[in-house]
Coordinates of C-alpha atoms in Angstrom, one line a residue:
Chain A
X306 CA 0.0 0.0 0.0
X307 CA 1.2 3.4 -0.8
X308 CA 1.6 6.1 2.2
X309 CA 1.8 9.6 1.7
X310 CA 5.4 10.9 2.4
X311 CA 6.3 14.6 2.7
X312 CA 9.9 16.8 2.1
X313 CA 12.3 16.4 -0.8
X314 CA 10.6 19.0 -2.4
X315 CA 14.5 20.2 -3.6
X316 CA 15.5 17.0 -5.1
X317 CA 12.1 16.4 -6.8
X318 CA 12.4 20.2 -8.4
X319 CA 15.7 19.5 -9.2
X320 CA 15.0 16.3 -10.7
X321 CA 11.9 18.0 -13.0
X322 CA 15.0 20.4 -14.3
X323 CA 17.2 18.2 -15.2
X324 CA 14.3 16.5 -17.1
X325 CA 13.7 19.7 -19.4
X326 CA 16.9 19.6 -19.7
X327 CA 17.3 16.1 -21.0
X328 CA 14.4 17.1 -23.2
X329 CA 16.0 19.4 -24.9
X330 CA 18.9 17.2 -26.0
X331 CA 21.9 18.7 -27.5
X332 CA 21.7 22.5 -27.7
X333 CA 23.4 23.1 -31.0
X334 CA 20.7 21.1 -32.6
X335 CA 17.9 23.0 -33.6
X336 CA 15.0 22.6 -31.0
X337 CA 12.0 20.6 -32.7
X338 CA 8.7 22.6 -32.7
X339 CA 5.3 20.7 -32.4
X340 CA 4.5 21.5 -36.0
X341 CA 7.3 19.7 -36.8
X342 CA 6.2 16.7 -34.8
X343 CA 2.2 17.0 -36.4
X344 CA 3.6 17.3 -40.2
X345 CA 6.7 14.7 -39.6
X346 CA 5.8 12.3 -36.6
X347 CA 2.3 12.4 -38.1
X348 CA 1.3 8.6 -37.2
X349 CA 2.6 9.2 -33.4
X350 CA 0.2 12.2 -33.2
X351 CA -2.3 10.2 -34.6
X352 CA -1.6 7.5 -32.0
X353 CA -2.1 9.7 -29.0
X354 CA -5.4 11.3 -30.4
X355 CA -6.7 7.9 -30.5
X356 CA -5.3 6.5 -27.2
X357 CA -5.6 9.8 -25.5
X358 CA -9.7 9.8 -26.9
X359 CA -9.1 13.6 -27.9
X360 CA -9.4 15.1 -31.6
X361 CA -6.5 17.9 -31.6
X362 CA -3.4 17.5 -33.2
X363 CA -1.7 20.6 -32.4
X364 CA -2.2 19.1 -28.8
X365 CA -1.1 15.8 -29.2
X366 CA 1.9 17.0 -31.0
X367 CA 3.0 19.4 -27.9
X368 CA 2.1 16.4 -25.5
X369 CA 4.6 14.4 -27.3
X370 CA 7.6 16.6 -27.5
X371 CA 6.8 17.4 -23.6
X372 CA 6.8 13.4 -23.1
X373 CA 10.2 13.4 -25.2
X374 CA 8.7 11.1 -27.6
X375 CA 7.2 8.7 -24.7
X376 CA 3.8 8.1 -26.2
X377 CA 2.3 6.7 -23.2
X378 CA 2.9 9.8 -21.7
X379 CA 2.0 12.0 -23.8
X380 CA -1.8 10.2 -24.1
X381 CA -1.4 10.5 -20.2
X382 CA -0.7 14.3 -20.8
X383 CA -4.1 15.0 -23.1
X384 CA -6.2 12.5 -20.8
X385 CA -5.1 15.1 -17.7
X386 CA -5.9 18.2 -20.3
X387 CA -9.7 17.0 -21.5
X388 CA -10.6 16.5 -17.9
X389 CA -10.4 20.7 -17.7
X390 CA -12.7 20.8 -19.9
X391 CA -16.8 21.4 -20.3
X392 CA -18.6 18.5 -22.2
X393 CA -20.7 20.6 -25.2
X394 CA -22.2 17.9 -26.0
X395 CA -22.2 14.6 -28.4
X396 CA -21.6 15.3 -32.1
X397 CA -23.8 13.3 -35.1
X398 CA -23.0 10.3 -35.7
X399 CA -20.1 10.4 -38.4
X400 CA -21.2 8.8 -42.0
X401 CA -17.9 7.2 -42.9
X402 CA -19.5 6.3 -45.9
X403 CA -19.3 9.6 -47.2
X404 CA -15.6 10.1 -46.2
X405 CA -13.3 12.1 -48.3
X406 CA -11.4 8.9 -49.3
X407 CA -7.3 9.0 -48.8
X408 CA -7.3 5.4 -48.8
X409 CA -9.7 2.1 -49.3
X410 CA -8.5 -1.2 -50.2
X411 CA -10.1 -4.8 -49.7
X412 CA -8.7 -8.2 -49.5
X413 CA -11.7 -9.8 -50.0
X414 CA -12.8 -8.3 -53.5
X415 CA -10.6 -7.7 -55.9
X416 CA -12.2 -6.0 -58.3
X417 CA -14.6 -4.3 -56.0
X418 CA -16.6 -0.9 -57.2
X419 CA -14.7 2.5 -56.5
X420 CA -11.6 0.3 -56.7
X421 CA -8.4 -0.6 -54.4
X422 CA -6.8 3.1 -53.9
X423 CA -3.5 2.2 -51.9
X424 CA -3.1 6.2 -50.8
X425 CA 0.1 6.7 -48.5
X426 CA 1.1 3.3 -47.2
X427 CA 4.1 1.1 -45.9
X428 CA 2.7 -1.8 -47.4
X429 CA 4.6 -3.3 -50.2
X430 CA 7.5 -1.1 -48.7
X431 CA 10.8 -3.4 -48.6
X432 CA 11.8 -2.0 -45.2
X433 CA 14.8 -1.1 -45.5
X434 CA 16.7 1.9 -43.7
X435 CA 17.0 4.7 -46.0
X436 CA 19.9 6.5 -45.5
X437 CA 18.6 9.3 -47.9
X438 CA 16.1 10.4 -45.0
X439 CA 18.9 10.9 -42.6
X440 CA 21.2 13.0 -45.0
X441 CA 17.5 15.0 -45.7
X442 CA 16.5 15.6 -49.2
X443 CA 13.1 16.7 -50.9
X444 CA 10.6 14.2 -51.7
X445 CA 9.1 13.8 -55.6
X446 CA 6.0 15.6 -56.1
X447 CA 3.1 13.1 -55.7
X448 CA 1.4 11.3 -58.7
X449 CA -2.1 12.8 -59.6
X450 CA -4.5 11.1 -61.9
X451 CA -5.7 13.3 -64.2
X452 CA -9.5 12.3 -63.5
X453 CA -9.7 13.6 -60.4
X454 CA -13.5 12.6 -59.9
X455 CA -13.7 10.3 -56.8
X456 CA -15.6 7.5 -57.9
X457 CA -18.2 6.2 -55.6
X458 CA -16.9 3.8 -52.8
X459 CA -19.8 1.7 -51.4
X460 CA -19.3 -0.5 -48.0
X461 CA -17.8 -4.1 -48.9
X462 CA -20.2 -5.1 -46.2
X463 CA -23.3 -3.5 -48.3
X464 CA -22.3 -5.2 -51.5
X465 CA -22.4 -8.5 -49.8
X466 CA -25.8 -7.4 -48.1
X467 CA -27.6 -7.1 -51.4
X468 CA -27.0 -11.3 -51.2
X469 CA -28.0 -11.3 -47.5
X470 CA -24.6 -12.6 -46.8
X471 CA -23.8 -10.9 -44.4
X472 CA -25.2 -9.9 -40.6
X473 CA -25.7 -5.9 -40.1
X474 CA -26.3 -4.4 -37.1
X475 CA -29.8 -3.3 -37.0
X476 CA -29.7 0.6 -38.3
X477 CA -32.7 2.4 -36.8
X478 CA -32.7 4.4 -34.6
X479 CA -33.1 2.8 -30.8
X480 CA -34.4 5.1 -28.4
X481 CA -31.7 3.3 -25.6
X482 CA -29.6 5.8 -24.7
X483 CA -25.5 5.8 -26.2
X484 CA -23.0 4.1 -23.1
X485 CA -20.3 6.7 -22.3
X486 CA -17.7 5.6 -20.1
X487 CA -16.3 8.8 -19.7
X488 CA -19.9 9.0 -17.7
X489 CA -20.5 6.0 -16.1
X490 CA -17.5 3.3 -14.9
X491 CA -18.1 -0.2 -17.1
X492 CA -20.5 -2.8 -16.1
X493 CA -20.3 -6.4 -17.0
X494 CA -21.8 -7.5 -19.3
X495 CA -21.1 -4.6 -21.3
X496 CA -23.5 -3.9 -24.5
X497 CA -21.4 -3.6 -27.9
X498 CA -21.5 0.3 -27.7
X499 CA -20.2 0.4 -24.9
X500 CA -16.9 -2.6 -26.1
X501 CA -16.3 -0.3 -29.2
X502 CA -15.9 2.7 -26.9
X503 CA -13.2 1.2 -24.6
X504 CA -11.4 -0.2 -27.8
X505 CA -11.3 2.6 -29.4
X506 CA -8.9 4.6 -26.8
X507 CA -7.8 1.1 -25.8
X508 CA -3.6 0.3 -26.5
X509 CA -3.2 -0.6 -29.8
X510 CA 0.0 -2.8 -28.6
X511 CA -2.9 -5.0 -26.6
X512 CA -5.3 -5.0 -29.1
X513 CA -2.5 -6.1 -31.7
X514 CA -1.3 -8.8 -29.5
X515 CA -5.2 -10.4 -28.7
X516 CA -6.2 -9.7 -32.3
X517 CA -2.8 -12.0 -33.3
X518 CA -3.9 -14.8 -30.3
X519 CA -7.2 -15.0 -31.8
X520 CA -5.5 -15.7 -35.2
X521 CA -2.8 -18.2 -33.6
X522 CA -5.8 -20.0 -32.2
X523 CA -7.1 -18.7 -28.9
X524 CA -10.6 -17.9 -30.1
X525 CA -10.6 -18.4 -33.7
X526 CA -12.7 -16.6 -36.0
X527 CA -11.6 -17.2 -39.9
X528 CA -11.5 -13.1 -40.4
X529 CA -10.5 -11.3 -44.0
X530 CA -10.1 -8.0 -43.8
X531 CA -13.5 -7.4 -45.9
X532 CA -12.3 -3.2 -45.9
X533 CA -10.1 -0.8 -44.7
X534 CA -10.4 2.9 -45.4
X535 CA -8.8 6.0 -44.2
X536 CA -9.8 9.9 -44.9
X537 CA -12.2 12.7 -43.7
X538 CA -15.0 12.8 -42.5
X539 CA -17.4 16.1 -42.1
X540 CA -18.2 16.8 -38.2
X541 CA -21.7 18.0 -37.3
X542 CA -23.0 19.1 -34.3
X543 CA -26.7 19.8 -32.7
X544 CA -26.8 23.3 -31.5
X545 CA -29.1 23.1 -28.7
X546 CA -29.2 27.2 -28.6
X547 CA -29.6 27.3 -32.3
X548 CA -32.0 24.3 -32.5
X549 CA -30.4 22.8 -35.9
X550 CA -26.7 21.1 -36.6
X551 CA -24.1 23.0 -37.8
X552 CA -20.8 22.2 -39.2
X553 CA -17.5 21.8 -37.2
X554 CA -14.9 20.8 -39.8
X555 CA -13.3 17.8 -40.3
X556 CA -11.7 14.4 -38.7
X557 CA -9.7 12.0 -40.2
X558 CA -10.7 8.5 -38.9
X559 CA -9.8 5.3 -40.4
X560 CA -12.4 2.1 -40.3
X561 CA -11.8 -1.4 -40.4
X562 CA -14.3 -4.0 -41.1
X563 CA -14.0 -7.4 -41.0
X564 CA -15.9 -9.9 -42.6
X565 CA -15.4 -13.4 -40.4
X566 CA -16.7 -17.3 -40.1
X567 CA -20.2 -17.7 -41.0
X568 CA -22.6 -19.0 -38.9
X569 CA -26.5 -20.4 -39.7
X570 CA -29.1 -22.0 -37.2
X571 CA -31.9 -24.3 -38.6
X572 CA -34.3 -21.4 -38.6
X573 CA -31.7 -18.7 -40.6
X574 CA -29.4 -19.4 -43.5
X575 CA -25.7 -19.2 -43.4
X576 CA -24.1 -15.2 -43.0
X577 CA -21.0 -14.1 -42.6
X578 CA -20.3 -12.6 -39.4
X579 CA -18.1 -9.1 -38.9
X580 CA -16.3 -7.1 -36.5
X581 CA -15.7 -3.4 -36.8
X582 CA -13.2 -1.0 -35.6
X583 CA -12.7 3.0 -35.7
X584 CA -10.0 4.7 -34.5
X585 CA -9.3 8.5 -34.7
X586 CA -6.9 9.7 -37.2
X587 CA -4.4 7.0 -39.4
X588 CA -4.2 4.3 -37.2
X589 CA -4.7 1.0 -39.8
X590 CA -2.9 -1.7 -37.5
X591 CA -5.3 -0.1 -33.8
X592 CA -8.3 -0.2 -36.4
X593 CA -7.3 -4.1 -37.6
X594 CA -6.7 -5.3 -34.3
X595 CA -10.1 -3.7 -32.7
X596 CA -12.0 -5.1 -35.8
X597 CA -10.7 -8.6 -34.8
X598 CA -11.1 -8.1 -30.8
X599 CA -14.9 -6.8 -31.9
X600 CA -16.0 -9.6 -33.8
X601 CA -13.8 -11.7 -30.6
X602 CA -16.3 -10.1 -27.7
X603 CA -19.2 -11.1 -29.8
X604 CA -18.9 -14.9 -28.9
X605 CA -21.5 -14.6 -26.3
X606 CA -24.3 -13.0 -29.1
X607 CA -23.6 -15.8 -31.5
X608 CA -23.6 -18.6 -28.4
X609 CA -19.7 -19.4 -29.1
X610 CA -18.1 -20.7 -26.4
X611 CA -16.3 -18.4 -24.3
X612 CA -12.8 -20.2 -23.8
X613 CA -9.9 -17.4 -25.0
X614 CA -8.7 -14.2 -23.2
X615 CA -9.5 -12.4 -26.4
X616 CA -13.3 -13.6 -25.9
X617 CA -13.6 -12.9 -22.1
X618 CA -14.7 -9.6 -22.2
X619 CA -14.0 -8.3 -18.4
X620 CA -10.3 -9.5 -19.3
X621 CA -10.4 -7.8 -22.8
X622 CA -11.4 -4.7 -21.3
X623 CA -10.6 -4.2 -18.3
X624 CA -6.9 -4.5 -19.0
X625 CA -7.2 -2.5 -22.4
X626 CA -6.4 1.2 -20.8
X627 CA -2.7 2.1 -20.7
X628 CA -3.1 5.4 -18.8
X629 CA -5.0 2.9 -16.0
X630 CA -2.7 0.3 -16.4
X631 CA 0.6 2.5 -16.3
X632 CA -0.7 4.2 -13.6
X633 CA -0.7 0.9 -11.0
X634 CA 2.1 -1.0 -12.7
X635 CA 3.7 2.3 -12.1
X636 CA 2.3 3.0 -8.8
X637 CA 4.9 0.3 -7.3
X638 CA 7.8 2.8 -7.2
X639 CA 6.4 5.0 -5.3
X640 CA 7.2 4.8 -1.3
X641 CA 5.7 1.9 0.2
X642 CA 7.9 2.2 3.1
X643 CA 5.3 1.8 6.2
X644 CA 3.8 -1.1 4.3
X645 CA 7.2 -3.0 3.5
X646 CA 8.3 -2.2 7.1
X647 CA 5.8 -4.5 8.2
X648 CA 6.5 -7.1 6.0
X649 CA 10.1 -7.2 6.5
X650 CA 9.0 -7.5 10.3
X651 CA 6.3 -10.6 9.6
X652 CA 9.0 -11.8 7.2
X653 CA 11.9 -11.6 9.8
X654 CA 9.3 -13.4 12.3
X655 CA 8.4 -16.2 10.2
X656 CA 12.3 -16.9 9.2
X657 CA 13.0 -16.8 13.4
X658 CA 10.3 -19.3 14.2
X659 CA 11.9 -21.3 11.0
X660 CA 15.0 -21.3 12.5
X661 CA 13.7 -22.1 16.2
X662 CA 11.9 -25.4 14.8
X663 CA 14.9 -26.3 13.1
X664 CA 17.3 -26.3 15.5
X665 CA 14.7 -27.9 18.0
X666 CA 14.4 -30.7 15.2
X667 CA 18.5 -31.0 15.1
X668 CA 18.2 -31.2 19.0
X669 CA 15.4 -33.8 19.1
X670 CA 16.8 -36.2 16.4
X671 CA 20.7 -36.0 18.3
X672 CA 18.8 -36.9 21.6
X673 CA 16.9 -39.8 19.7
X674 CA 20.7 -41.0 18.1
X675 CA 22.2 -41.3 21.7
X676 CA 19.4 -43.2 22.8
Chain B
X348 CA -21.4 28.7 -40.9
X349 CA -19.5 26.0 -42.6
X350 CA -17.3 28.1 -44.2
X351 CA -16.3 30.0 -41.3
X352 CA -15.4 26.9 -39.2
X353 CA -13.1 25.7 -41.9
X354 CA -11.9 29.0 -42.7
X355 CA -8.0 29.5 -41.5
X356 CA -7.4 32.6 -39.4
X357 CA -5.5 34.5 -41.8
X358 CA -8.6 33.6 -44.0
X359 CA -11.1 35.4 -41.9
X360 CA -8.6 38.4 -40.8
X361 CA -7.7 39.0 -44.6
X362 CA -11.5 38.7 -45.4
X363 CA -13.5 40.7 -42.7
X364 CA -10.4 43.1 -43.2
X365 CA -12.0 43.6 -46.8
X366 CA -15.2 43.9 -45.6
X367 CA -14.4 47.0 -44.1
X368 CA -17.7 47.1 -42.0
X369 CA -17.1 49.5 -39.2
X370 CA -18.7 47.1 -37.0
X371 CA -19.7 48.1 -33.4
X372 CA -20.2 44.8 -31.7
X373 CA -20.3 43.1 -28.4
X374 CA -19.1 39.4 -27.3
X375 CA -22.6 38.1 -26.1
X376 CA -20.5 34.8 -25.1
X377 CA -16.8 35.1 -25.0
X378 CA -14.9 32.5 -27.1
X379 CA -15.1 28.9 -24.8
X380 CA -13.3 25.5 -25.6
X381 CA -14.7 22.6 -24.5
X382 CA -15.4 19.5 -25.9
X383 CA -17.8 17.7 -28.4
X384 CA -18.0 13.7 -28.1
X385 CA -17.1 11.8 -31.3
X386 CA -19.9 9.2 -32.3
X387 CA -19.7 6.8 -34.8
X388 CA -22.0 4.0 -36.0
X389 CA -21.8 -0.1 -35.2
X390 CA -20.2 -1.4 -38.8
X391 CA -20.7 2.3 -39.8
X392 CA -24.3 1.9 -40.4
X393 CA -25.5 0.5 -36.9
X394 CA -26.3 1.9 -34.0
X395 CA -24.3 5.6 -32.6
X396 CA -21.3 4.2 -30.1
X397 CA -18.9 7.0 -29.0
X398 CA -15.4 7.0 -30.6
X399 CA -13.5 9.8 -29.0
X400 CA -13.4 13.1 -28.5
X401 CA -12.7 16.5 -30.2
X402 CA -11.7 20.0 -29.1
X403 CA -14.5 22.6 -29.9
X404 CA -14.7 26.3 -29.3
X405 CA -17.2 28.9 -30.0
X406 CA -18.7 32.1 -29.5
X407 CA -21.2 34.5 -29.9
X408 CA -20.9 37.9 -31.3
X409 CA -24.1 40.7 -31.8
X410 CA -23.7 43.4 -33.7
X411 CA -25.2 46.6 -33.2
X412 CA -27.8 46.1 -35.3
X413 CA -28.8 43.6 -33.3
X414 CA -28.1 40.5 -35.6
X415 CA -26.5 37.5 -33.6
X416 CA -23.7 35.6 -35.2
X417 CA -22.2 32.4 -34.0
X418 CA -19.5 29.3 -34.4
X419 CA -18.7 26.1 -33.4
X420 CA -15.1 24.9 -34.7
X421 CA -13.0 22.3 -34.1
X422 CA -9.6 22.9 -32.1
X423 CA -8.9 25.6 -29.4
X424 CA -8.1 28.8 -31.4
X425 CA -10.5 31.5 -29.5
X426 CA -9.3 33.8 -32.2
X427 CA -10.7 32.0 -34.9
X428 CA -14.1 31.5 -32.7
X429 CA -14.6 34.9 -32.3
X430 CA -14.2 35.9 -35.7
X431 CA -16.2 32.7 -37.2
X432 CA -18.9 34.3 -35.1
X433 CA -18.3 37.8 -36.2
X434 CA -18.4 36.5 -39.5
X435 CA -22.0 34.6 -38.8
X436 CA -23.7 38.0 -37.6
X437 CA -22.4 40.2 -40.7
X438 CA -23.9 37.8 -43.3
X439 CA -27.2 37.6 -41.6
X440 CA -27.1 41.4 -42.5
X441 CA -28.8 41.6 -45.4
X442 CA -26.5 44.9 -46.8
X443 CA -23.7 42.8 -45.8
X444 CA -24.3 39.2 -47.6
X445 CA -23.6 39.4 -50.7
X446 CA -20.0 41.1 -50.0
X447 CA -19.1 38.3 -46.9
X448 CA -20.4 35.9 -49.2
X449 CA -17.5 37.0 -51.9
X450 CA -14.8 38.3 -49.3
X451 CA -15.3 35.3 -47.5
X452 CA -17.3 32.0 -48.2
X453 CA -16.0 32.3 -51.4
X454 CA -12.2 31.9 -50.7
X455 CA -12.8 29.2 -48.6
X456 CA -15.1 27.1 -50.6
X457 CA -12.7 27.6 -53.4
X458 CA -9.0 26.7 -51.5
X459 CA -11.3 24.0 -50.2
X460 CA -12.4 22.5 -53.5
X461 CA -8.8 23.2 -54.7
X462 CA -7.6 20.8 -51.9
X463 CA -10.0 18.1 -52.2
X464 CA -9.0 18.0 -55.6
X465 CA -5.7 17.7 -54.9
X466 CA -6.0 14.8 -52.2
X467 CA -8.4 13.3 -54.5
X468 CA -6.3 13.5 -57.6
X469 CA -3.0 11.8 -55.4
X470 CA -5.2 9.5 -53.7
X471 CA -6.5 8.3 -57.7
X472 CA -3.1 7.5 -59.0
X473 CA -2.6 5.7 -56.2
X474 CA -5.1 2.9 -57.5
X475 CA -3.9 -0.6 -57.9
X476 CA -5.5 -3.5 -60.6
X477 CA -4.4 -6.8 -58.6
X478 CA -4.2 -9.6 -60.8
X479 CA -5.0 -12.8 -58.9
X480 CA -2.4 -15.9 -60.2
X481 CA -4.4 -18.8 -60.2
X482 CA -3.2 -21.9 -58.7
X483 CA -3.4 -25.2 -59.6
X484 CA -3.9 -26.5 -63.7
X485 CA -3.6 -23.7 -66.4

């Protein structure tokens, strides 16, 4: 147990200074500015939106150079900063379906309507260091097609709807009210909502690691990623004071859905079954992983047997916060002095009485030797 | 009020700059950052579930004409809020429209058209024709 402790209020400033210090590395480098981390660390900004459960890059960015690149802490950092401020309100519900599309591909359909549009990737990358980058040079000017009309980019999932292929969730409008666990602490069983809301700002280190045990075999579920797309999405926002939405500007989100092992019951034919992720800003791998975890969760709503940690849903999220879970794995250094004082005086006790018994033992079995 | 929220700063200093409206107004709510929650849909067509959230900040400005303008845009620039709203007010003038409308939606619309373009025309060559090899005979 953790006991308050007071003084060392010199070392601990002194401490914090040599910190900033450290953070500013070597002073005849230039000092980086957190536009430089939003435009060149993009995918670590967009990491700590997501984890962090804030839209604001300029934010995240300065989070991150004031964590010195510790992303953890940095999420830490913009968790501390939304709790300052006043809820407005909830926003629409974002129509992904009309995103401004940067990228959409499918490994599922090939030839699939709108087309596989890689945008900027690593895939295919070979992965090699490029030494070019460190000696800094200007990139080429991106490729442009010269039709630059957007073709039309309907859901995978919808296509195979037309057939009936594939379970949807049901799309009106229920009058149950939206979980919000920045509201109310989680419940078990928790409703799907609620599951998407926790993976969404969950770690996307543990969501990739159960989304790869349910692929080794801990809760399989036969997934293909059915499609993955990345871009902008328009913002809109009910006005209570002006009593109709108005526009906020634009996200970037990227969406994952998963198309996975069908299922059919005597009374309903076969359907594929899905899992879905969404994850603020580029974030493909988080979006994957939450996809796979999602469709995981959902082994109790299609009576699978619940036998894998990526199934068990009070493991899955209950573990799935790294600000929570740094905060008591981190807990342990600080002083526990009182309460380790009193186990190094049970443990001293108990080694005492070993000792006793054993030299009574020695005594006994000498005295039984002379006899 | 679209335009306005995705307006740049710059943007609306340059443009209600132009407008050159000697404008007598008060801050009926000085310019507030909070935050709006992020909902999505189950499989993007299913039922709302909250994804995140995003910095918001608006105001509201009157003029002395009595029109009320305001904004709502994303991030924390109170700046930007302010003027967004001042914006707001001036075009519900109806001497004032047609020139905020020019000075100012205009611009926008059109760097943002430019810009979609753009993305949309990098995006496009990134498109990719698989062809699947077929295993087995043939």
């Amino acid at each position: 147990m953790y006991v308050a402790v007071k003084g060392g209020e010199q070392a601990i400033d002194n401490a914090h200074r040599l910190m900033a210090h450290r953070r500013r590395g070597d002073s005849s480098v230039a000092e980086i500015t957190p536009d430089q981390v939003d435009g060149q660390l993009a995918l670590a900004v967009d990491r700590v939106m997501g984890e962090g459960s804030l839209y604001d890059r300029e934010l995240a960015a300065l989070a991150i150079k004031q964590a010195r690149g510790d992303l953890i802490e940095a999420i830490f950092l913009v968790r501390a900063y939304r709790t300052t401020l006043p809820r407005f309100g909830y926003s629409e519900p974002l129509d992904t379906g009309a995103m401004a599309i940067a990228r959409r591909i499918s490994a599922a359909f090939k030839d699939l309507p709108g087309g596989q549009i890689l945008g900027p990737t690593f895939d295919y990358t070979h992965r090699l260091i490029d030494f070019v980058l460190a000696a800094g040079s200007e990139p080429p000017v991106p490729a442009e097609a010269h039709s630059a009309q957007m073709p039309k980019m309907p859901r995978v999932a919808s296509l195979l709807d037309e057939e009936g292929l594939i379970e949807r969730p049901e799309s009106e409008e229920s009058s149950k009210p939206v979980g919000d666990l920045t509201r109310d602490p989680l419940t078990f069983p928790a409703e799907r909502d609620l599951r998407l809301q926790n993976l969404a700002r969950g770690d996307e280190g543990y969501l990739l690691a159960l989304a790869y045990s349910t692929q080794r075999g801990y809760g399989r579920n036969h997934p293909f990623a059915g499609e993955i797309r990345f871009g902008d999405v328009e913002v809109e926002f009910m006005a209570e004071e002006l009593g109709f939405t108005v526009p906020l500007g634009t996200v970037a989100l990227t969406e994952c859905e998963m198309v996975n092992q069908f299922r059919g019951t005597a009374e309903a034919p076969p359907q594929f079954t899905s899992g879905y992720g969404l994850v603020l800003g580029q974030c493909e791998r988080k979006a994957m992983s939450m996809a796979l975890v999602d469709r995981a969760l959902r082994a109790r709503e299609f009576g699978e047997d619940v036998r894998a940690p990526a199934q068990d849903e009070e493991f899955v999220l209950s573990h799935s916060d790294n600000v929570q879970a740094t905060g008591f794995v981190e807990h342990l250094k600080l002083p526990h002095y009182v309460d380790f004082q009193s186990e190094l005086g049970l443990i001293r006790q108990l080694r005492r009485e070993h000792f006793e018994r054993a030299a009574q033992g020695d005594a006994e079995q000498r005295r039984e030797a002379a006899e | 009020m679209g335009a306005f929220a995705r307006a740049t700063l710059p943007e609306l200093r340059l443009g209600l700059d132009q407008l050159d409206a000697a404008t007598s107004c008060e801050m009926l709510r000085r310019p507030e950052t909070g935050l709006v929650m992020l909902r999505g849909r189950i499989g993007g067509v299913g039922a709302p579930f909250n994804v995140g959230e995003a910095t918001v900040t608006r105001a509201v400005m009157r003029l002395a004409t009595g029109e009320t303008g305001f904004s709502y845009v994303l991030g924390r620039d109170k700046e930007k809020a302010r003027l967004a709203a001042l914006a707001d007010a001036l075009w519900q003038q109806d001497t004032m429209r047609a020139a905020v409308e020019q000075r100012l939606v205009r611009p926008v619309k059109a760097r943002l058209a430019a810009e979609e373009q753009r993305r949309a025309a990098q995006a496009a060559a990134t498109k990719v024709e698989f062809f699947a090899m077929a295993r087995g005979e043939d």
